[in-house]
GROMACS .gro file of N, CA and C in nm:
model
  447
    1UNK      N    1  -2.186   1.025  -2.676
    1UNK     CA    2  -2.259   1.016  -2.787
    1UNK      C    3  -2.170   0.991  -2.913
    2UNK      N    4  -2.196   0.901  -2.988
    2UNK     CA    5  -2.129   0.889  -3.129
    2UNK      C    6  -2.245   0.882  -3.215
    3UNK      N    7  -2.262   0.993  -3.303
    3UNK     CA    8  -2.378   0.995  -3.387
    3UNK      C    9  -2.346   0.987  -3.539
    4UNK      N   10  -2.432   0.935  -3.613
    4UNK     CA   11  -2.409   0.925  -3.757
    4UNK      C   12  -2.542   0.974  -3.822
    5UNK      N   13  -2.575   1.085  -3.806
    5UNK     CA   14  -2.699   1.162  -3.862
    5UNK      C   15  -2.693   1.138  -4.008
    6UNK      N   16  -2.810   1.134  -4.075
    6UNK     CA   17  -2.830   1.116  -4.215
    6UNK      C   18  -2.761   1.244  -4.285
    7UNK      N   19  -2.699   1.233  -4.384
    7UNK     CA   20  -2.634   1.335  -4.459
    7UNK      C   21  -2.694   1.376  -4.596
    8UNK      N   22  -2.799   1.308  -4.635
    8UNK     CA   23  -2.841   1.325  -4.773
    8UNK      C   24  -2.856   1.451  -4.818
    9UNK      N   25  -2.908   1.548  -4.741
    9UNK     CA   26  -2.937   1.687  -4.780
    9UNK      C   27  -2.838   1.779  -4.739
   10UNK      N   28  -2.743   1.753  -4.650
   10UNK     CA   29  -2.647   1.854  -4.594
   10UNK      C   30  -2.511   1.823  -4.654
   11UNK      N   31  -2.485   1.718  -4.722
   11UNK     CA   32  -2.348   1.680  -4.763
   11UNK      C   33  -2.320   1.753  -4.899
   12UNK      N   34  -2.183   1.789  -4.913
   12UNK     CA   35  -2.134   1.843  -5.027
   12UNK      C   36  -2.166   1.760  -5.146
   13UNK      N   37  -2.179   1.642  -5.143
   13UNK     CA   38  -2.200   1.553  -5.264
   13UNK      C   39  -2.332   1.589  -5.327
   14UNK      N   40  -2.425   1.630  -5.234
   14UNK     CA   41  -2.563   1.660  -5.296
   14UNK      C   42  -2.588   1.801  -5.322
   15UNK      N   43  -2.475   1.897  -5.318
   15UNK     CA   44  -2.486   2.037  -5.333
   15UNK      C   45  -2.539   2.090  -5.471
   16UNK      N   46  -2.487   2.012  -5.570
   16UNK     CA   47  -2.536   2.036  -5.712
   16UNK      C   48  -2.681   2.003  -5.716
   17UNK      N   49  -2.752   1.939  -5.643
   17UNK     CA   50  -2.885   1.921  -5.659
   17UNK      C   51  -2.986   2.033  -5.597
   18UNK      N   52  -2.909   2.112  -5.523
   18UNK     CA   53  -2.972   2.227  -5.473
   18UNK      C   54  -3.006   2.338  -5.580
   19UNK      N   55  -2.921   2.337  -5.677
   19UNK     CA   56  -2.939   2.421  -5.796
   19UNK      C   57  -2.949   2.352  -5.922
   20UNK      N   58  -3.048   2.261  -5.957
   20UNK     CA   59  -3.066   2.175  -6.061
   20UNK      C   60  -3.053   2.259  -6.202
   21UNK      N   61  -3.111   2.376  -6.193
   21UNK     CA   62  -3.104   2.465  -6.311
   21UNK      C   63  -3.022   2.590  -6.271
   22UNK      N   64  -2.913   2.619  -6.340
   22UNK     CA   65  -2.834   2.721  -6.301
   22UNK      C   66  -2.891   2.843  -6.225
   23UNK      N   67  -2.864   2.875  -6.110
   23UNK     CA   68  -2.896   2.990  -6.042
   23UNK      C   69  -3.059   2.974  -5.978
   24UNK      N   70  -3.110   2.849  -5.995
   24UNK     CA   71  -3.250   2.827  -5.947
   24UNK      C   72  -3.243   2.729  -5.826
   25UNK      N   73  -3.285   2.763  -5.697
   25UNK     CA   74  -3.272   2.698  -5.597
   25UNK      C   75  -3.395   2.599  -5.594
   26UNK      N   76  -3.361   2.476  -5.557
   26UNK     CA   77  -3.456   2.370  -5.539
   26UNK      C   78  -3.505   2.384  -5.388
   27UNK      N   79  -3.628   2.446  -5.381
   27UNK     CA   80  -3.670   2.491  -5.249
   27UNK      C   81  -3.700   2.379  -5.149
   28UNK      N   82  -3.752   2.276  -5.207
   28UNK     CA   83  -3.797   2.156  -5.122
   28UNK      C   84  -3.665   2.097  -5.086
   29UNK      N   85  -3.571   2.078  -5.160
   29UNK     CA   86  -3.435   2.017  -5.113
   29UNK      C   87  -3.370   2.109  -5.009
   30UNK      N   88  -3.378   2.238  -5.020
   30UNK     CA   89  -3.321   2.327  -4.933
   30UNK      C   90  -3.381   2.320  -4.787
   31UNK      N   91  -3.523   2.300  -4.798
   31UNK     CA   92  -3.589   2.288  -4.659
   31UNK      C   93  -3.555   2.160  -4.601
   32UNK      N   94  -3.540   2.055  -4.677
   32UNK     CA   95  -3.489   1.914  -4.623
   32UNK      C   96  -3.337   1.927  -4.558
   33UNK      N   97  -3.258   2.018  -4.619
   33UNK     CA   98  -3.124   2.043  -4.568
   33UNK      C   99  -3.134   2.113  -4.444
   34UNK      N  100  -3.232   2.217  -4.422
   34UNK     CA  101  -3.238   2.285  -4.318
   34UNK      C  102  -3.294   2.200  -4.191
   35UNK      N  103  -3.372   2.107  -4.231
   35UNK     CA  104  -3.424   2.008  -4.128
   35UNK      C  105  -3.300   1.909  -4.092
   36UNK      N  106  -3.225   1.862  -4.198
   36UNK     CA  107  -3.112   1.786  -4.161
   36UNK      C  108  -3.013   1.849  -4.077
   37UNK      N  109  -2.984   1.983  -4.105
   37UNK     CA  110  -2.888   2.061  -4.002
   37UNK      C  111  -2.955   2.070  -3.868
   38UNK      N  112  -3.081   2.092  -3.860
   38UNK     CA  113  -3.134   2.097  -3.720
   38UNK      C  114  -3.124   1.971  -3.641
   39UNK      N  115  -3.135   1.862  -3.712
   39UNK     CA  116  -3.117   1.722  -3.648
   39UNK      C  117  -2.978   1.715  -3.605
   40UNK      N  118  -2.877   1.738  -3.690
   40UNK     CA  119  -2.743   1.740  -3.670
   40UNK      C  120  -2.703   1.826  -3.549
   41UNK      N  121  -2.752   1.942  -3.544
   41UNK     CA  122  -2.726   2.042  -3.439
   41UNK      C  123  -2.769   1.987  -3.306
   42UNK      N  124  -2.884   1.915  -3.292
   42UNK     CA  125  -2.932   1.857  -3.175
   42UNK      C  126  -2.808   1.766  -3.110
   43UNK      N  127  -2.746   1.696  -3.188
   43UNK     CA  128  -2.640   1.616  -3.129
   43UNK      C  129  -2.519   1.712  -3.104
   44UNK      N  130  -2.485   1.799  -3.187
   44UNK     CA  131  -2.367   1.891  -3.161
   44UNK      C  132  -2.396   1.970  -3.042
   45UNK      N  133  -2.512   2.011  -3.007
   45UNK     CA  134  -2.545   2.090  -2.895
   45UNK      C  135  -2.593   2.018  -2.764
   46UNK      N  136  -2.590   1.890  -2.768
   46UNK     CA  137  -2.637   1.802  -2.669
   46UNK      C  138  -2.565   1.825  -2.539
   47UNK      N  139  -2.632   1.825  -2.432
   47UNK     CA  140  -2.563   1.829  -2.299
   47UNK      C  141  -2.498   1.705  -2.244
   48UNK      N  142  -2.385   1.678  -2.314
   48UNK     CA  143  -2.313   1.558  -2.287
   48UNK      C  144  -2.166   1.584  -2.296
   49UNK      N  145  -2.079   1.526  -2.202
   49UNK     CA  146  -1.927   1.577  -2.201
   49UNK      C  147  -1.852   1.524  -2.312
   50UNK      N  148  -1.906   1.409  -2.381
   50UNK     CA  149  -1.826   1.355  -2.492
   50UNK      C  150  -1.912   1.333  -2.617
   51UNK      N  151  -1.878   1.402  -2.720
   51UNK     CA  152  -1.968   1.382  -2.855
   51UNK      C  153  -1.882   1.371  -2.968
   52UNK      N  154  -1.916   1.289  -3.046
   52UNK     CA  155  -1.857   1.257  -3.184
   52UNK      C  156  -1.971   1.254  -3.277
   53UNK      N  157  -1.951   1.337  -3.384
   53UNK     CA  158  -2.047   1.337  -3.496
   53UNK      C  159  -1.966   1.305  -3.613
   54UNK      N  160  -2.019   1.208  -3.689
   54UNK     CA  161  -1.946   1.156  -3.825
   54UNK      C  162  -2.041   1.188  -3.955
   55UNK      N  163  -1.982   1.254  -4.032
   55UNK     CA  164  -2.070   1.297  -4.158
   55UNK      C  165  -1.962   1.330  -4.265
   56UNK      N  166  -2.003   1.321  -4.394
   56UNK     CA  167  -1.915   1.354  -4.500
   56UNK      C  168  -1.895   1.525  -4.500
   57UNK      N  169  -1.830   1.580  -4.588
   57UNK     CA  170  -1.808   1.720  -4.583
   57UNK      C  171  -1.947   1.782  -4.621
   58UNK      N  172  -1.956   1.886  -4.529
   58UNK     CA  173  -2.110   1.946  -4.561
   58UNK      C  174  -2.086   2.060  -4.654
   59UNK      N  175  -2.218   2.077  -4.722
   59UNK     CA  176  -2.219   2.188  -4.819
   59UNK      C  177  -2.223   2.332  -4.757
   60UNK      N  178  -2.159   2.439  -4.789
   60UNK     CA  179  -2.137   2.561  -4.737
   60UNK      C  180  -2.280   2.630  -4.705
   61UNK      N  181  -2.377   2.610  -4.794
   61UNK     CA  182  -2.492   2.679  -4.787
   61UNK      C  183  -2.564   2.661  -4.658
   62UNK      N  184  -2.547   2.560  -4.586
   62UNK     CA  185  -2.621   2.543  -4.455
   62UNK      C  186  -2.552   2.593  -4.331
   63UNK      N  187  -2.432   2.641  -4.350
   63UNK     CA  188  -2.348   2.704  -4.243
   63UNK      C  189  -2.324   2.600  -4.134
   64UNK      N  190  -2.286   2.494  -4.170
   64UNK     CA  191  -2.258   2.387  -4.049
   64UNK      C  192  -2.133   2.434  -3.985
   65UNK      N  193  -2.134   2.395  -3.862
   65UNK     CA  194  -2.006   2.428  -3.780
   65UNK      C  195  -1.874   2.347  -3.847
   66UNK      N  196  -1.763   2.392  -3.822
   66UNK     CA  197  -1.637   2.346  -3.880
   66UNK      C  198  -1.619   2.208  -3.816
   67UNK      N  199  -1.582   2.126  -3.892
   67UNK     CA  200  -1.540   1.988  -3.834
   67UNK      C  201  -1.391   1.994  -3.778
   68UNK      N  202  -1.366   1.898  -3.688
   68UNK     CA  203  -1.237   1.905  -3.625
   68UNK      C  204  -1.142   1.816  -3.686
   69UNK      N  205  -1.176   1.703  -3.754
   69UNK     CA  206  -1.095   1.610  -3.807
   69UNK      C  207  -1.147   1.546  -3.941
   70UNK      N  208  -1.057   1.508  -4.026
   70UNK     CA  209  -1.107   1.438  -4.160
   70UNK      C  210  -1.029   1.289  -4.147
   71UNK      N  211  -1.103   1.191  -4.166
   71UNK     CA  212  -1.027   1.058  -4.166
   71UNK      C  213  -1.069   0.993  -4.300
   72UNK      N  214  -0.990   0.896  -4.321
   72UNK     CA  215  -1.010   0.820  -4.450
   72UNK      C  216  -1.014   0.658  -4.424
   73UNK      N  217  -1.091   0.575  -4.482
   73UNK     CA  218  -1.079   0.435  -4.457
   73UNK      C  219  -0.946   0.377  -4.478
   74UNK      N  220  -0.858   0.428  -4.575
   74UNK     CA  221  -0.728   0.369  -4.590
   74UNK      C  222  -0.634   0.393  -4.482
   75UNK      N  223  -0.674   0.484  -4.389
   75UNK     CA  224  -0.588   0.499  -4.262
   75UNK      C  225  -0.629   0.396  -4.150
   76UNK      N  226  -0.732   0.312  -4.178
   76UNK     CA  227  -0.767   0.214  -4.092
   76UNK      C  228  -0.783   0.076  -4.141
   77UNK      N  229  -0.699   0.036  -4.239
   77UNK     CA  230  -0.688  -0.087  -4.311
   77UNK      C  231  -0.780  -0.124  -4.410
   78UNK      N  232  -0.857  -0.021  -4.476
   78UNK     CA  233  -0.945  -0.058  -4.586
   78UNK      C  234  -0.887   0.013  -4.719
   79UNK      N  235  -0.895  -0.059  -4.825
   79UNK     CA  236  -0.822  -0.012  -4.950
   79UNK      C  237  -0.908   0.089  -5.027
   80UNK      N  238  -0.981   0.184  -4.949
   80UNK     CA  239  -1.068   0.280  -5.003
   80UNK      C  240  -1.063   0.425  -4.946
   81UNK      N  241  -1.083   0.519  -5.039
   81UNK     CA  242  -1.078   0.661  -4.992
   81UNK      C  243  -1.233   0.695  -4.979
   82UNK      N  244  -1.274   0.753  -4.875
   82UNK     CA  245  -1.410   0.801  -4.854
   82UNK      C  246  -1.389   0.912  -4.754
   83UNK      N  247  -1.378   1.045  -4.781
   83UNK     CA  248  -1.337   1.158  -4.700
   83UNK      C  249  -1.462   1.154  -4.593
   84UNK      N  250  -1.423   1.160  -4.471
   84UNK     CA  251  -1.530   1.167  -4.353
   84UNK      C  252  -1.482   1.246  -4.250
   85UNK      N  253  -1.582   1.345  -4.224
   85UNK     CA  254  -1.546   1.455  -4.104
   85UNK      C  255  -1.596   1.403  -3.982
   86UNK      N  256  -1.521   1.450  -3.882
   86UNK     CA  257  -1.557   1.420  -3.740
   86UNK      C  258  -1.578   1.552  -3.672
   87UNK      N  259  -1.672   1.566  -3.594
   87UNK     CA  260  -1.698   1.687  -3.512
   87UNK      C  261  -1.679   1.629  -3.366
   88UNK      N  262  -1.575   1.685  -3.292
   88UNK     CA  263  -1.536   1.620  -3.160
   88UNK      C  264  -1.549   1.719  -3.044
   89UNK      N  265  -1.606   1.652  -2.935
   89UNK     CA  266  -1.617   1.730  -2.814
   89UNK      C  267  -1.580   1.637  -2.704
   90UNK      N  268  -1.479   1.671  -2.622
   90UNK     CA  269  -1.432   1.587  -2.504
   90UNK      C  270  -1.366   1.474  -2.529
   91UNK      N  271  -1.329   1.439  -2.660
   91UNK     CA  272  -1.248   1.320  -2.697
   91UNK      C  273  -1.120   1.366  -2.784
   92UNK      N  274  -1.029   1.295  -2.796
   92UNK     CA  275  -0.905   1.332  -2.873
   92UNK      C  276  -0.941   1.300  -3.019
   93UNK      N  277  -0.854   1.343  -3.104
   93UNK     CA  278  -0.872   1.309  -3.235
   93UNK      C  279  -0.841   1.160  -3.263
   94UNK      N  280  -0.898   1.096  -3.353
   94UNK     CA  281  -0.883   0.959  -3.386
   94UNK      C  282  -0.744   0.932  -3.448
   95UNK      N  283  -0.674   0.831  -3.410
   95UNK     CA  284  -0.544   0.817  -3.456
   95UNK      C  285  -0.557   0.696  -3.556
   96UNK      N  286  -0.489   0.702  -3.679
   96UNK     CA  287  -0.490   0.601  -3.778
   96UNK      C  288  -0.435   0.465  -3.711
   97UNK      N  289  -0.466   0.359  -3.766
   97UNK     CA  290  -0.424   0.237  -3.713
   97UNK      C  291  -0.351   0.145  -3.808
   98UNK      N  292  -0.375   0.162  -3.936
   98UNK     CA  293  -0.325   0.067  -4.028
   98UNK      C  294  -0.331   0.141  -4.161
   99UNK      N  295  -0.238   0.240  -4.198
   99UNK     CA  296  -0.247   0.319  -4.323
   99UNK      C  297  -0.191   0.236  -4.438
  100UNK      N  298  -0.286   0.236  -4.538
  100UNK     CA  299  -0.249   0.177  -4.669
  100UNK      C  300  -0.212   0.276  -4.767
  101UNK      N  301  -0.135   0.234  -4.860
  101UNK     CA  302  -0.082   0.337  -4.954
  101UNK      C  303  -0.155   0.314  -5.098
  102UNK      N  304  -0.222   0.208  -5.116
  102UNK     CA  305  -0.292   0.159  -5.236
  102UNK      C  306  -0.430   0.166  -5.208
  103UNK      N  307  -0.519   0.237  -5.269
  103UNK     CA  308  -0.666   0.240  -5.244
  103UNK      C  309  -0.731   0.295  -5.372
  104UNK      N  310  -0.857   0.278  -5.375
  104UNK     CA  311  -0.964   0.345  -5.475
  104UNK      C  312  -1.064   0.410  -5.403
  105UNK      N  313  -1.139   0.493  -5.475
  105UNK     CA  314  -1.258   0.558  -5.420
  105UNK      C  315  -1.368   0.467  -5.382
  106UNK      N  316  -1.421   0.483  -5.268
  106UNK     CA  317  -1.539   0.396  -5.229
  106UNK      C  318  -1.660   0.424  -5.318
  107UNK      N  319  -1.673   0.554  -5.341
  107UNK     CA  320  -1.790   0.610  -5.411
  107UNK      C  321  -1.726   0.671  -5.545
  108UNK      N  322  -1.778   0.628  -5.649
  108UNK     CA  323  -1.726   0.670  -5.772
  108UNK      C  324  -1.755   0.825  -5.795
  109UNK      N  325  -1.673   0.878  -5.847
  109UNK     CA  326  -1.696   1.020  -5.878
  109UNK      C  327  -1.749   1.055  -6.032
  110UNK      N  328  -1.775   0.945  -6.090
  110UNK     CA  329  -1.821   0.954  -6.227
  110UNK      C  330  -1.698   0.911  -6.324
  111UNK      N  331  -1.732   0.914  -6.459
  111UNK     CA  332  -1.630   0.868  -6.536
  111UNK      C  333  -1.531   0.972  -6.595
  112UNK      N  334  -1.559   1.102  -6.555
  112UNK     CA  335  -1.460   1.212  -6.594
  112UNK      C  336  -1.431   1.289  -6.462
  113UNK      N  337  -1.316   1.343  -6.484
  113UNK     CA  338  -1.286   1.438  -6.371
  113UNK      C  339  -1.326   1.569  -6.406
  114UNK      N  340  -1.288   1.669  -6.320
  114UNK     CA  341  -1.332   1.814  -6.332
  114UNK      C  342  -1.287   1.877  -6.452
  115UNK      N  343  -1.190   1.826  -6.524
  115UNK     CA  344  -1.152   1.881  -6.660
  115UNK      C  345  -1.201   1.822  -6.769
  116UNK      N  346  -1.294   1.723  -6.746
  116UNK     CA  347  -1.354   1.645  -6.847
  116UNK      C  348  -1.270   1.530  -6.914
  117UNK      N  349  -1.158   1.487  -6.843
  117UNK     CA  350  -1.078   1.379  -6.876
  117UNK      C  351  -1.132   1.252  -6.818
  118UNK      N  352  -1.098   1.140  -6.888
  118UNK     CA  353  -1.125   1.025  -6.800
  118UNK      C  354  -1.059   1.001  -6.675
  119UNK      N  355  -1.137   0.949  -6.580
  119UNK     CA  356  -1.068   0.931  -6.452
  119UNK      C  357  -0.990   0.809  -6.451
  120UNK      N  358  -0.882   0.822  -6.379
  120UNK     CA  359  -0.790   0.695  -6.375
  120UNK      C  360  -0.842   0.604  -6.259
  121UNK      N  361  -0.889   0.675  -6.150
  121UNK     CA  362  -0.939   0.587  -6.037
  121UNK      C  363  -1.097   0.604  -6.040
  122UNK      N  364  -1.170   0.535  -6.101
  122UNK     CA  365  -1.307   0.532  -6.098
  122UNK      C  366  -1.365   0.482  -5.980
  123UNK      N  367  -1.308   0.439  -5.885
  123UNK     CA  368  -1.369   0.371  -5.757
  123UNK      C  369  -1.463   0.256  -5.777
  124UNK      N  370  -1.535   0.227  -5.681
  124UNK     CA  371  -1.624   0.114  -5.688
  124UNK      C  372  -1.751   0.154  -5.760
  125UNK      N  373  -1.826   0.060  -5.791
  125UNK     CA  374  -1.954   0.081  -5.864
  125UNK      C  375  -2.071   0.086  -5.779
  126UNK      N  376  -2.053   0.097  -5.656
  126UNK     CA  377  -2.163   0.107  -5.558
  126UNK      C  378  -2.238   0.224  -5.579
  127UNK      N  379  -2.381   0.199  -5.591
  127UNK     CA  380  -2.462   0.317  -5.609
  127UNK      C  381  -2.558   0.328  -5.503
  128UNK      N  382  -2.610   0.222  -5.430
  128UNK     CA  383  -2.711   0.243  -5.331
  128UNK      C  384  -2.660   0.316  -5.215
  129UNK      N  385  -2.742   0.402  -5.148
  129UNK     CA  386  -2.707   0.479  -5.034
  129UNK      C  387  -2.685   0.409  -4.920
  130UNK      N  388  -2.729   0.301  -4.885
  130UNK     CA  389  -2.693   0.215  -4.781
  130UNK      C  390  -2.549   0.167  -4.774
  131UNK      N  391  -2.511   0.119  -4.874
  131UNK     CA  392  -2.371   0.071  -4.883
  131UNK      C  393  -2.275   0.177  -4.898
  132UNK      N  394  -2.306   0.290  -4.968
  132UNK     CA  395  -2.225   0.407  -4.979
  132UNK      C  396  -2.195   0.470  -4.852
  133UNK      N  397  -2.295   0.476  -4.758
  133UNK     CA  398  -2.278   0.536  -4.634
  133UNK      C  399  -2.223   0.462  -4.524
  134UNK      N  400  -2.187   0.337  -4.549
  134UNK     CA  401  -2.132   0.258  -4.450
  134UNK      C  402  -2.008   0.303  -4.370
  135UNK      N  403  -2.008   0.270  -4.246
  135UNK     CA  404  -1.884   0.302  -4.164
  135UNK      C  405  -1.795   0.170  -4.163
  136UNK      N  406  -1.673   0.191  -4.197
  136UNK     CA  407  -1.586   0.083  -4.207
  136UNK      C  408  -1.561   0.021  -4.076
  137UNK      N  409  -1.527  -0.111  -4.073
  137UNK     CA  410  -1.504  -0.191  -3.959
  137UNK      C  411  -1.376  -0.140  -3.881
  138UNK      N  412  -1.276  -0.107  -3.961
  138UNK     CA  413  -1.161  -0.044  -3.904
  138UNK      C  414  -1.173   0.075  -3.821
  139UNK      N  415  -1.254   0.167  -3.897
  139UNK     CA  416  -1.283   0.293  -3.821
  139UNK      C  417  -1.359   0.277  -3.687
  140UNK      N  418  -1.458   0.191  -3.701
  140UNK     CA  419  -1.556   0.159  -3.582
  140UNK      C  420  -1.457   0.092  -3.471
  141UNK      N  421  -1.370   0.002  -3.510
  141UNK     CA  422  -1.272  -0.052  -3.407
  141UNK      C  423  -1.189   0.055  -3.354
  142UNK      N  424  -1.134   0.143  -3.426
  142UNK     CA  425  -1.040   0.258  -3.377
  142UNK      C  426  -1.131   0.339  -3.272
  143UNK      N  427  -1.251   0.364  -3.317
  143UNK     CA  428  -1.340   0.454  -3.220
  143UNK      C  429  -1.354   0.371  -3.086
  144UNK      N  430  -1.395   0.245  -3.098
  144UNK     CA  431  -1.411   0.179  -2.978
  144UNK      C  432  -1.286   0.163  -2.899
  145UNK      N  433  -1.173   0.121  -2.965
  145UNK     CA  434  -1.048   0.111  -2.888
  145UNK      C  435  -0.992   0.246  -2.825
  146UNK      N  436  -1.019   0.357  -2.903
  146UNK     CA  437  -0.960   0.480  -2.846
  146UNK      C  438  -1.046   0.568  -2.766
  147UNK      N  439  -1.179   0.546  -2.791
  147UNK     CA  440  -1.264   0.628  -2.711
  147UNK      C  441  -1.345   0.556  -2.611
  148UNK      N  442  -1.333   0.422  -2.610
  148UNK     CA  443  -1.416   0.327  -2.524
  148UNK      C  444  -1.357   0.340  -2.375
  149UNK      N  445  -1.441   0.309  -2.286
  149UNK     CA  446  -1.395   0.311  -2.138
  149UNK      C  447  -1.332   0.188  -2.108
   0.00000   0.00000   0.00000
């Protein structure tokens, strides 16, 4: 199984939306996050000797299992960063195939950094979730070549 479950409600990127007003939990979003975790865990606990689950960094509030590896598109020939976690069962870690040293963020972190200063690396201007969540061809090729039969 190589699974790419939806991450909308369990990813760290959406964690701020859990508490839109300081200290006030968005209960509807929290419930959707619990449903997302349940779906994820069906893959994680599947009765299968080889399992890979791909997702971004999960938010801590849902108590997701610890991931086994973090990969980046720039390790597989794409000039972008997009932190991606892999949960692995019965397969080795994915090895980089074409590491680039110059890259920009695939998803913009906004115009200012955590200190309120203008970002130097603003990344791409991609806003739609379909393109933001894409799996890069270099990563897919590495998965096929390294884990395929």
